[in-house]
Amino acid sequence: MSGHSKWSQIKRQKGVADARRGQLFTKLAREIIVAVREGGSNPEANFRLRLAIQKARDSSMPLDNIERAIKRGSGHTEGASLAEMVLEGYGPNGVAILVTALSDNRNRTLQDVRNIFYRNGGNLGESGCVAWLFDSRGLITVETDGRDAEELALEAIDAGAEDVKIEKDYIDIYTKPTELEKIRQALEAKNITIASAELSMIPKTTIEMEEKAAMQTLRLLDRLEELDEVQHVSSNADFSDAILEKYQA
């Protein structure tokens, strides 16, 4: 799990600082639009919308953009044709990959995703082929910022976390999906700054990879993330610190 988590952390850091911030905001807006369409525009009564708004705030998305996305979802205009897609496939060495997308053209998105798999040593599979290898869990990331990581981990466990992974500069806190919001609020009440909090598909087990396959898998994951319609990418690949550092370089 740690290798996948580290790659996700890199993507979060890159996403906020990246020149493609406009693309990030587009993805966040789509999530808000679909959340409103499915559950209404009142965040108090719509759990998915509350999470989407909080994620947008965590990513420094302007309030005006958030409000426009809510209005679009409420008006069933630009968001009316967006449909959620979950695509499954395999990368190098049989790594399992889950792709969640929001698209107004299912066939186009399906073809784009299939092409990326094919060009990067993977292949798109049938529905259900790898989903069973993942669990839906809440994932809260807290940057340590000089604070004692063990102490932060204990605070998270006291708040109800199922598991905690301590990394170099941050800790990942895993929760039941229904407990994500409650635990986040409990941590914030203790003046613990949350870097991100979201529902995520977490692999039950991971696959360690040799360098060539790992680099190829990282390229595949990156290309999938770069698609405008793709919201989330999860895999059960485990990347060592050395491979991640080499890939970033």
mmCIF file of N, CA, C and O in Angstrom, residues 155-246:
data_model
loop_
_atom_site.group_PDB
_atom_site.id
_atom_site.type_symbol
_atom_site.label_atom_id
_atom_site.label_comp_id
_atom_site.label_asym_id
_atom_site.label_seq_id
_atom_site.Cartn_x
_atom_site.Cartn_y
_atom_site.Cartn_z
ATOM 1 N N GLU A 155 -3.370 10.397 17.773
ATOM 2 C CA GLU A 155 -4.544 11.279 17.720
ATOM 3 C C GLU A 155 -5.555 10.743 16.705
ATOM 4 O O GLU A 155 -6.776 10.750 16.950
ATOM 5 N N ALA A 156 -5.051 10.277 15.568
ATOM 6 C CA ALA A 156 -5.932 9.747 14.528
ATOM 7 C C ALA A 156 -6.631 8.482 14.999
ATOM 8 O O ALA A 156 -7.834 8.295 14.767
ATOM 9 N N ILE A 157 -5.886 7.608 15.667
ATOM 10 C CA ILE A 157 -6.487 6.368 16.179
ATOM 11 C C ILE A 157 -7.535 6.687 17.234
ATOM 12 O O ILE A 157 -8.622 6.086 17.261
ATOM 13 N N ASP A 158 -7.241 7.637 18.091
ATOM 14 C CA ASP A 158 -8.215 8.056 19.107
ATOM 15 C C ASP A 158 -9.484 8.601 18.463
ATOM 16 O O ASP A 158 -10.585 8.463 19.016
ATOM 17 N N ALA A 159 -9.322 9.223 17.288
ATOM 18 C CA ALA A 159 -10.478 9.801 16.589
ATOM 19 C C ALA A 159 -11.298 8.742 15.858
ATOM 20 O O ALA A 159 -12.389 9.036 15.360
ATOM 21 N N GLY A 160 -10.764 7.505 15.766
ATOM 22 C CA GLY A 160 -11.522 6.424 15.144
ATOM 23 C C GLY A 160 -10.926 5.855 13.877
ATOM 24 O O GLY A 160 -11.569 5.055 13.191
ATOM 25 N N ALA A 161 -9.684 6.235 13.545
ATOM 26 C CA ALA A 161 -9.052 5.715 12.324
ATOM 27 C C ALA A 161 -8.870 4.206 12.399
ATOM 28 O O ALA A 161 -8.609 3.649 13.463
ATOM 29 N N GLU A 162 -9.027 3.540 11.251
ATOM 30 C CA GLU A 162 -8.813 2.090 11.172
ATOM 31 C C GLU A 162 -7.335 1.739 11.092
ATOM 32 O O GLU A 162 -6.898 0.715 11.607
ATOM 33 N N ASP A 163 -6.569 2.593 10.421
ATOM 34 C CA ASP A 163 -5.153 2.313 10.219
ATOM 35 C C ASP A 163 -4.427 3.626 9.963
ATOM 36 O O ASP A 163 -5.023 4.611 9.495
ATOM 37 N N VAL A 164 -3.130 3.640 10.246
ATOM 38 C CA VAL A 164 -2.297 4.823 10.021
ATOM 39 C C VAL A 164 -0.961 4.365 9.459
ATOM 40 O O VAL A 164 -0.370 3.408 9.958
ATOM 41 N N LYS A 165 -0.492 5.047 8.404
ATOM 42 C CA LYS A 165 0.821 4.763 7.820
ATOM 43 C C LYS A 165 1.683 6.017 7.944
ATOM 44 O O LYS A 165 1.307 7.081 7.443
ATOM 45 N N ILE A 166 2.814 5.880 8.609
ATOM 46 C CA ILE A 166 3.719 7.016 8.791
ATOM 47 C C ILE A 166 4.756 7.014 7.678
ATOM 48 O O ILE A 166 5.468 6.037 7.483
ATOM 49 N N GLU A 167 4.825 8.113 6.935
ATOM 50 C CA GLU A 167 5.817 8.270 5.889
ATOM 51 C C GLU A 167 6.807 9.362 6.295
ATOM 52 O O GLU A 167 6.782 9.824 7.442
ATOM 53 N N LYS A 168 7.648 9.788 5.369
ATOM 54 C CA LYS A 168 8.730 10.703 5.717
ATOM 55 C C LYS A 168 8.228 12.053 6.221
ATOM 56 O O LYS A 168 8.644 12.520 7.281
ATOM 57 N N ASP A 169 7.355 12.704 5.464
ATOM 58 C CA ASP A 169 6.903 14.051 5.813
ATOM 59 C C ASP A 169 5.407 14.138 6.090
ATOM 60 O O ASP A 169 4.864 15.230 6.243
ATOM 61 N N TYR A 170 4.738 13.006 6.103
ATOM 62 C CA TYR A 170 3.285 13.021 6.267
ATOM 63 C C TYR A 170 2.826 11.679 6.810
ATOM 64 O O TYR A 170 3.593 10.704 6.856
ATOM 65 N N ILE A 171 1.567 11.638 7.211
ATOM 66 C CA ILE A 171 0.972 10.358 7.584
ATOM 67 C C ILE A 171 -0.333 10.190 6.805
ATOM 68 O O ILE A 171 -1.032 11.165 6.517
ATOM 69 N N ASP A 172 -0.602 8.957 6.430
ATOM 70 C CA ASP A 172 -1.870 8.615 5.785
ATOM 71 C C ASP A 172 -2.760 7.936 6.814
ATOM 72 O O ASP A 172 -2.339 6.998 7.501
ATOM 73 N N ILE A 173 -3.983 8.406 6.893
ATOM 74 C CA ILE A 173 -4.949 7.904 7.868
ATOM 75 C C ILE A 173 -6.095 7.249 7.110
ATOM 76 O O ILE A 173 -6.727 7.881 6.262
ATOM 77 N N TYR A 174 -6.356 5.979 7.404
ATOM 78 C CA TYR A 174 -7.392 5.229 6.701
ATOM 79 C C TYR A 174 -8.617 5.072 7.598
ATOM 80 O O TYR A 174 -8.493 4.752 8.785
ATOM 81 N N THR A 175 -9.792 5.294 7.005
ATOM 82 C CA THR A 175 -11.037 5.242 7.760
ATOM 83 C C THR A 175 -12.075 4.423 6.995
ATOM 84 O O THR A 175 -11.922 4.143 5.801
ATOM 85 N N LYS A 176 -13.145 4.061 7.695
ATOM 86 C CA LYS A 176 -14.315 3.561 6.986
ATOM 87 C C LYS A 176 -14.871 4.715 6.147
ATOM 88 O O LYS A 176 -14.800 5.874 6.572
ATOM 89 N N PRO A 177 -15.436 4.434 4.972
ATOM 90 C CA PRO A 177 -15.969 5.528 4.142
ATOM 91 C C PRO A 177 -16.942 6.429 4.898
ATOM 92 O O PRO A 177 -16.892 7.664 4.753
ATOM 93 N N THR A 178 -17.795 5.833 5.716
ATOM 94 C CA THR A 178 -18.803 6.617 6.431
ATOM 95 C C THR A 178 -18.214 7.422 7.586
ATOM 96 O O THR A 178 -18.881 8.314 8.110
ATOM 97 N N GLU A 179 -16.974 7.104 7.985
ATOM 98 C CA GLU A 179 -16.343 7.790 9.118
ATOM 99 C C GLU A 179 -15.395 8.902 8.677
ATOM 100 O O GLU A 179 -14.858 9.627 9.519
ATOM 101 N N LEU A 180 -15.177 9.056 7.377
ATOM 102 C CA LEU A 180 -14.192 10.006 6.870
ATOM 103 C C LEU A 180 -14.435 11.423 7.382
ATOM 104 O O LEU A 180 -13.531 12.069 7.927
ATOM 105 N N GLU A 181 -15.631 11.904 7.195
ATOM 106 C CA GLU A 181 -15.939 13.287 7.563
ATOM 107 C C GLU A 181 -15.832 13.503 9.071
ATOM 108 O O GLU A 181 -15.266 14.497 9.541
ATOM 109 N N LYS A 182 -16.335 12.564 9.832
ATOM 110 C CA LYS A 182 -16.302 12.693 11.295
ATOM 111 C C LYS A 182 -14.868 12.749 11.810
ATOM 112 O O LYS A 182 -14.533 13.576 12.673
ATOM 113 N N ILE A 183 -14.021 11.876 11.277
ATOM 114 C CA ILE A 183 -12.636 11.831 11.738
ATOM 115 C C ILE A 183 -11.883 13.079 11.297
ATOM 116 O O ILE A 183 -11.076 13.637 12.050
ATOM 117 N N ARG A 184 -12.144 13.547 10.095
ATOM 118 C CA ARG A 184 -11.517 14.795 9.660
ATOM 119 C C ARG A 184 -11.862 15.923 10.618
ATOM 120 O O ARG A 184 -10.992 16.687 11.042
ATOM 121 N N GLN A 185 -13.132 16.063 10.939
ATOM 122 C CA GLN A 185 -13.555 17.135 11.838
ATOM 123 C C GLN A 185 -12.921 16.990 13.222
ATOM 124 O O GLN A 185 -12.539 17.989 13.850
ATOM 125 N N ALA A 186 -12.780 15.752 13.685
ATOM 126 C CA ALA A 186 -12.164 15.518 15.001
ATOM 127 C C ALA A 186 -10.701 15.943 15.000
ATOM 128 O O ALA A 186 -10.207 16.531 15.973
ATOM 129 N N LEU A 187 -9.999 15.669 13.906
ATOM 130 C CA LEU A 187 -8.597 16.056 13.808
ATOM 131 C C LEU A 187 -8.445 17.572 13.699
ATOM 132 O O LEU A 187 -7.563 18.167 14.333
ATOM 133 N N GLU A 188 -9.304 18.186 12.916
ATOM 134 C CA GLU A 188 -9.236 19.644 12.775
ATOM 135 C C GLU A 188 -9.557 20.340 14.095
ATOM 136 O O GLU A 188 -9.003 21.411 14.389
ATOM 137 N N ALA A 189 -10.427 19.730 14.889
ATOM 138 C CA ALA A 189 -10.750 20.303 16.197
ATOM 139 C C ALA A 189 -9.536 20.289 17.125
ATOM 140 O O ALA A 189 -9.479 21.049 18.099
ATOM 141 N N LYS A 190 -8.551 19.432 16.813
ATOM 142 C CA LYS A 190 -7.312 19.365 17.603
ATOM 143 C C LYS A 190 -6.193 20.163 16.930
ATOM 144 O O LYS A 190 -5.016 19.961 17.216
ATOM 145 N N ASN A 191 -6.581 21.058 16.009
ATOM 146 C CA ASN A 191 -5.631 21.925 15.295
ATOM 147 C C ASN A 191 -4.625 21.139 14.456
ATOM 148 O O ASN A 191 -3.465 21.534 14.322
ATOM 149 N N ILE A 192 -5.084 20.026 13.912
ATOM 150 C CA ILE A 192 -4.263 19.245 12.985
ATOM 151 C C ILE A 192 -4.665 19.632 11.566
ATOM 152 O O ILE A 192 -5.836 19.531 11.191
ATOM 153 N N THR A 193 -3.702 20.101 10.788
ATOM 154 C CA THR A 193 -3.989 20.573 9.435
ATOM 155 C C THR A 193 -4.109 19.401 8.467
ATOM 156 O O THR A 193 -3.206 18.558 8.389
ATOM 157 N N ILE A 194 -5.201 19.364 7.742
ATOM 158 C CA ILE A 194 -5.463 18.291 6.781
ATOM 159 C C ILE A 194 -4.967 18.716 5.404
ATOM 160 O O ILE A 194 -5.369 19.758 4.888
ATOM 161 N N ALA A 195 -4.088 17.911 4.807
ATOM 162 C CA ALA A 195 -3.608 18.201 3.451
ATOM 163 C C ALA A 195 -4.645 17.778 2.417
ATOM 164 O O ALA A 195 -4.865 18.465 1.418
ATOM 165 N N SER A 196 -5.292 16.637 2.653
ATOM 166 C CA SER A 196 -6.351 16.168 1.751
ATOM 167 C C SER A 196 -7.176 15.119 2.468
ATOM 168 O O SER A 196 -6.712 14.472 3.405
ATOM 169 N N ALA A 197 -8.415 14.965 2.020
ATOM 170 C CA ALA A 197 -9.306 13.939 2.563
ATOM 171 C C ALA A 197 -10.263 13.529 1.452
ATOM 172 O O ALA A 197 -10.946 14.382 0.877
ATOM 173 N N GLU A 198 -10.303 12.247 1.152
ATOM 174 C CA GLU A 198 -11.162 11.800 0.063
ATOM 175 C C GLU A 198 -11.463 10.306 0.199
ATOM 176 O O GLU A 198 -10.767 9.584 0.920
ATOM 177 N N LEU A 199 -12.516 9.888 -0.482
ATOM 178 C CA LEU A 199 -12.778 8.463 -0.612
ATOM 179 C C LEU A 199 -11.859 7.922 -1.693
ATOM 180 O O LEU A 199 -11.694 8.535 -2.749
ATOM 181 N N SER A 200 -11.241 6.792 -1.443
ATOM 182 C CA SER A 200 -10.255 6.255 -2.372
ATOM 183 C C SER A 200 -10.381 4.739 -2.447
ATOM 184 O O SER A 200 -10.800 4.095 -1.488
ATOM 185 N N MET A 201 -10.025 4.196 -3.593
ATOM 186 C CA MET A 201 -9.987 2.746 -3.754
ATOM 187 C C MET A 201 -8.579 2.281 -3.379
ATOM 188 O O MET A 201 -7.608 2.567 -4.074
ATOM 189 N N ILE A 202 -8.478 1.566 -2.263
ATOM 190 C CA ILE A 202 -7.195 1.161 -1.714
ATOM 191 C C ILE A 202 -6.958 -0.326 -2.005
ATOM 192 O O ILE A 202 -7.823 -1.160 -1.734
ATOM 193 N N PRO A 203 -5.792 -0.677 -2.556
ATOM 194 C CA PRO A 203 -5.533 -2.090 -2.856
ATOM 195 C C PRO A 203 -5.415 -2.924 -1.588
ATOM 196 O O PRO A 203 -4.835 -2.498 -0.600
ATOM 197 N N LYS A 204 -5.984 -4.126 -1.629
ATOM 198 C CA LYS A 204 -5.905 -5.036 -0.484
ATOM 199 C C LYS A 204 -4.471 -5.553 -0.306
ATOM 200 O O LYS A 204 -4.004 -5.743 0.818
ATOM 201 N N THR A 205 -3.799 -5.810 -1.409
ATOM 202 C CA THR A 205 -2.385 -6.202 -1.398
ATOM 203 C C THR A 205 -1.706 -5.469 -2.547
ATOM 204 O O THR A 205 -2.374 -5.001 -3.476
ATOM 205 N N THR A 206 -0.383 -5.378 -2.488
ATOM 206 C CA THR A 206 0.341 -4.672 -3.544
ATOM 207 C C THR A 206 1.358 -5.596 -4.211
ATOM 208 O O THR A 206 1.732 -6.635 -3.675
ATOM 209 N N ILE A 207 1.800 -5.177 -5.394
ATOM 210 C CA ILE A 207 2.786 -5.922 -6.171
ATOM 211 C C ILE A 207 4.073 -5.104 -6.234
ATOM 212 O O ILE A 207 4.066 -3.955 -6.683
ATOM 213 N N GLU A 208 5.163 -5.684 -5.769
ATOM 214 C CA GLU A 208 6.465 -5.028 -5.891
ATOM 215 C C GLU A 208 6.998 -5.255 -7.303
ATOM 216 O O GLU A 208 6.870 -6.334 -7.866
ATOM 217 N N MET A 209 7.608 -4.207 -7.853
ATOM 218 C CA MET A 209 8.016 -4.271 -9.253
ATOM 219 C C MET A 209 9.489 -3.947 -9.412
ATOM 220 O O MET A 209 10.034 -3.114 -8.695
ATOM 221 N N GLU A 210 10.104 -4.605 -10.400
ATOM 222 C CA GLU A 210 11.472 -4.232 -10.739
ATOM 223 C C GLU A 210 11.432 -2.925 -11.531
ATOM 224 O O GLU A 210 10.388 -2.499 -11.999
ATOM 225 N N GLU A 211 12.584 -2.301 -11.675
ATOM 226 C CA GLU A 211 12.633 -0.908 -12.142
ATOM 227 C C GLU A 211 11.977 -0.683 -13.497
ATOM 228 O O GLU A 211 11.186 0.255 -13.660
ATOM 229 N N LYS A 212 12.283 -1.500 -14.490
ATOM 230 C CA LYS A 212 11.756 -1.267 -15.834
ATOM 231 C C LYS A 212 10.225 -1.280 -15.845
ATOM 232 O O LYS A 212 9.577 -0.365 -16.383
ATOM 233 N N ALA A 213 9.632 -2.301 -15.232
ATOM 234 C CA ALA A 213 8.169 -2.402 -15.190
ATOM 235 C C ALA A 213 7.572 -1.288 -14.351
ATOM 236 O O ALA A 213 6.505 -0.750 -14.674
ATOM 237 N N ALA A 214 8.254 -0.913 -13.268
ATOM 238 C CA ALA A 214 7.756 0.163 -12.400
ATOM 239 C C ALA A 214 7.720 1.489 -13.148
ATOM 240 O O ALA A 214 6.729 2.232 -13.062
ATOM 241 N N MET A 215 8.784 1.804 -13.889
ATOM 242 C CA MET A 215 8.825 3.059 -14.645
ATOM 243 C C MET A 215 7.744 3.077 -15.723
ATOM 244 O O MET A 215 7.092 4.098 -15.959
ATOM 245 N N GLN A 216 7.536 1.928 -16.359
ATOM 246 C CA GLN A 216 6.497 1.830 -17.386
ATOM 247 C C GLN A 216 5.108 2.016 -16.765
ATOM 248 O O GLN A 216 4.241 2.690 -17.337
ATOM 249 N N THR A 217 4.906 1.442 -15.592
ATOM 250 C CA THR A 217 3.625 1.574 -14.898
ATOM 251 C C THR A 217 3.378 3.015 -14.478
ATOM 252 O O THR A 217 2.257 3.534 -14.612
ATOM 253 N N LEU A 218 4.399 3.682 -13.985
ATOM 254 C CA LEU A 218 4.254 5.084 -13.588
ATOM 255 C C LEU A 218 3.884 5.957 -14.783
ATOM 256 O O LEU A 218 3.044 6.853 -14.672
ATOM 257 N N ARG A 219 4.492 5.684 -15.937
ATOM 258 C CA ARG A 219 4.122 6.436 -17.144
ATOM 259 C C ARG A 219 2.667 6.186 -17.514
ATOM 260 O O ARG A 219 1.936 7.114 -17.901
ATOM 261 N N LEU A 220 2.233 4.931 -17.410
ATOM 262 C CA LEU A 220 0.847 4.585 -17.710
ATOM 263 C C LEU A 220 -0.109 5.321 -16.772
ATOM 264 O O LEU A 220 -1.105 5.922 -17.218
ATOM 265 N N LEU A 221 0.171 5.301 -15.482
ATOM 266 C CA LEU A 221 -0.690 5.977 -14.506
ATOM 267 C C LEU A 221 -0.743 7.483 -14.760
ATOM 268 O O LEU A 221 -1.799 8.109 -14.680
ATOM 269 N N ASP A 222 0.412 8.057 -15.082
ATOM 270 C CA ASP A 222 0.459 9.489 -15.368
ATOM 271 C C ASP A 222 -0.367 9.842 -16.597
ATOM 272 O O ASP A 222 -1.103 10.834 -16.604
ATOM 273 N N ARG A 223 -0.236 9.040 -17.655
ATOM 274 C CA ARG A 223 -0.992 9.332 -18.892
ATOM 275 C C ARG A 223 -2.501 9.248 -18.632
ATOM 276 O O ARG A 223 -3.269 10.058 -19.168
ATOM 277 N N LEU A 224 -2.900 8.287 -17.832
ATOM 278 C CA LEU A 224 -4.329 8.185 -17.499
ATOM 279 C C LEU A 224 -4.787 9.406 -16.719
ATOM 280 O O LEU A 224 -5.854 9.970 -16.981
ATOM 281 N N GLU A 225 -3.987 9.834 -15.742
ATOM 282 C CA GLU A 225 -4.335 11.007 -14.931
ATOM 283 C C GLU A 225 -4.462 12.262 -15.788
ATOM 284 O O GLU A 225 -5.224 13.167 -15.459
ATOM 285 N N GLU A 226 -3.704 12.330 -16.862
ATOM 286 C CA GLU A 226 -3.690 13.529 -17.690
ATOM 287 C C GLU A 226 -4.947 13.693 -18.539
ATOM 288 O O GLU A 226 -5.202 14.781 -19.063
ATOM 289 N N LEU A 227 -5.733 12.636 -18.692
ATOM 290 C CA LEU A 227 -6.987 12.754 -19.441
ATOM 291 C C LEU A 227 -7.955 13.653 -18.679
ATOM 292 O O LEU A 227 -8.172 13.462 -17.479
ATOM 293 N N ASP A 228 -8.561 14.599 -19.371
ATOM 294 C CA ASP A 228 -9.480 15.534 -18.719
ATOM 295 C C ASP A 228 -10.631 14.812 -18.019
ATOM 296 O O ASP A 228 -11.082 15.231 -16.954
ATOM 297 N N GLU A 229 -11.131 13.732 -18.633
ATOM 298 C CA GLU A 229 -12.314 13.061 -18.094
ATOM 299 C C GLU A 229 -12.006 12.172 -16.888
ATOM 300 O O GLU A 229 -12.917 11.785 -16.161
ATOM 301 N N VAL A 230 -10.749 11.833 -16.689
ATOM 302 C CA VAL A 230 -10.379 10.910 -15.611
ATOM 303 C C VAL A 230 -10.310 11.647 -14.280
ATOM 304 O O VAL A 230 -9.620 12.651 -14.135
ATOM 305 N N GLN A 231 -11.043 11.136 -13.298
ATOM 306 C CA GLN A 231 -11.091 11.751 -11.976
ATOM 307 C C GLN A 231 -10.108 11.105 -11.002
ATOM 308 O O GLN A 231 -9.462 11.782 -10.222
ATOM 309 N N HIS A 232 -10.040 9.778 -11.027
ATOM 310 C CA HIS A 232 -9.187 9.048 -10.085
ATOM 311 C C HIS A 232 -8.553 7.846 -10.785
ATOM 312 O O HIS A 232 -9.182 7.200 -11.623
ATOM 313 N N VAL A 233 -7.313 7.552 -10.404
ATOM 314 C CA VAL A 233 -6.634 6.349 -10.873
ATOM 315 C C VAL A 233 -6.057 5.634 -9.656
ATOM 316 O O VAL A 233 -5.373 6.247 -8.834
ATOM 317 N N SER A 234 -6.350 4.365 -9.517
ATOM 318 C CA SER A 234 -5.823 3.562 -8.405
ATOM 319 C C SER A 234 -5.136 2.333 -8.972
ATOM 320 O O SER A 234 -5.550 1.794 -10.001
ATOM 321 N N SER A 235 -4.082 1.892 -8.298
ATOM 322 C CA SER A 235 -3.405 0.668 -8.723
ATOM 323 C C SER A 235 -2.886 -0.066 -7.496
ATOM 324 O O SER A 235 -2.829 0.488 -6.401
ATOM 325 N N ASN A 236 -2.507 -1.323 -7.702
ATOM 326 C CA ASN A 236 -1.923 -2.087 -6.599
ATOM 327 C C ASN A 236 -0.414 -2.239 -6.776
ATOM 328 O O ASN A 236 0.202 -3.157 -6.246
ATOM 329 N N ALA A 237 0.199 -1.325 -7.534
ATOM 330 C CA ALA A 237 1.649 -1.335 -7.706
ATOM 331 C C ALA A 237 2.325 -0.746 -6.473
ATOM 332 O O ALA A 237 1.817 0.214 -5.876
ATOM 333 N N ASP A 238 3.454 -1.298 -6.101
ATOM 334 C CA ASP A 238 4.243 -0.794 -4.978
ATOM 335 C C ASP A 238 5.561 -0.272 -5.536
ATOM 336 O O ASP A 238 6.335 -1.027 -6.128
ATOM 337 N N PHE A 239 5.790 1.033 -5.367
ATOM 338 C CA PHE A 239 6.992 1.667 -5.896
ATOM 339 C C PHE A 239 7.947 2.018 -4.759
ATOM 340 O O PHE A 239 7.547 2.631 -3.772
ATOM 341 N N SER A 240 9.197 1.677 -4.924
ATOM 342 C CA SER A 240 10.188 2.031 -3.907
ATOM 343 C C SER A 240 10.491 3.522 -3.976
ATOM 344 O O SER A 240 10.237 4.185 -4.993
ATOM 345 N N ASP A 241 11.029 4.054 -2.880
ATOM 346 C CA ASP A 241 11.415 5.471 -2.862
ATOM 347 C C ASP A 241 12.416 5.777 -3.963
ATOM 348 O O ASP A 241 12.341 6.820 -4.621
ATOM 349 N N ALA A 242 13.359 4.866 -4.185
ATOM 350 C CA ALA A 242 14.390 5.099 -5.191
ATOM 351 C C ALA A 242 13.787 5.206 -6.596
ATOM 352 O O ALA A 242 14.178 6.073 -7.381
ATOM 353 N N ILE A 243 12.820 4.346 -6.890
ATOM 354 C CA ILE A 243 12.182 4.386 -8.222
ATOM 355 C C ILE A 243 11.360 5.656 -8.386
ATOM 356 O O ILE A 243 11.389 6.300 -9.437
ATOM 357 N N LEU A 244 10.629 6.049 -7.345
ATOM 358 C CA LEU A 244 9.835 7.270 -7.423
ATOM 359 C C LEU A 244 10.724 8.495 -7.617
ATOM 360 O O LEU A 244 10.409 9.397 -8.401
ATOM 361 N N GLU A 245 11.855 8.526 -6.908
ATOM 362 C CA GLU A 245 12.779 9.653 -7.061
ATOM 363 C C GLU A 245 13.383 9.692 -8.468
ATOM 364 O O GLU A 245 13.506 10.757 -9.070
ATOM 365 N N LYS A 246 13.719 8.528 -8.991
ATOM 366 C CA LYS A 246 14.267 8.469 -10.340
ATOM 367 C C LYS A 246 13.223 8.899 -11.370
ATOM 368 O O LYS A 246 13.531 9.619 -12.324
#
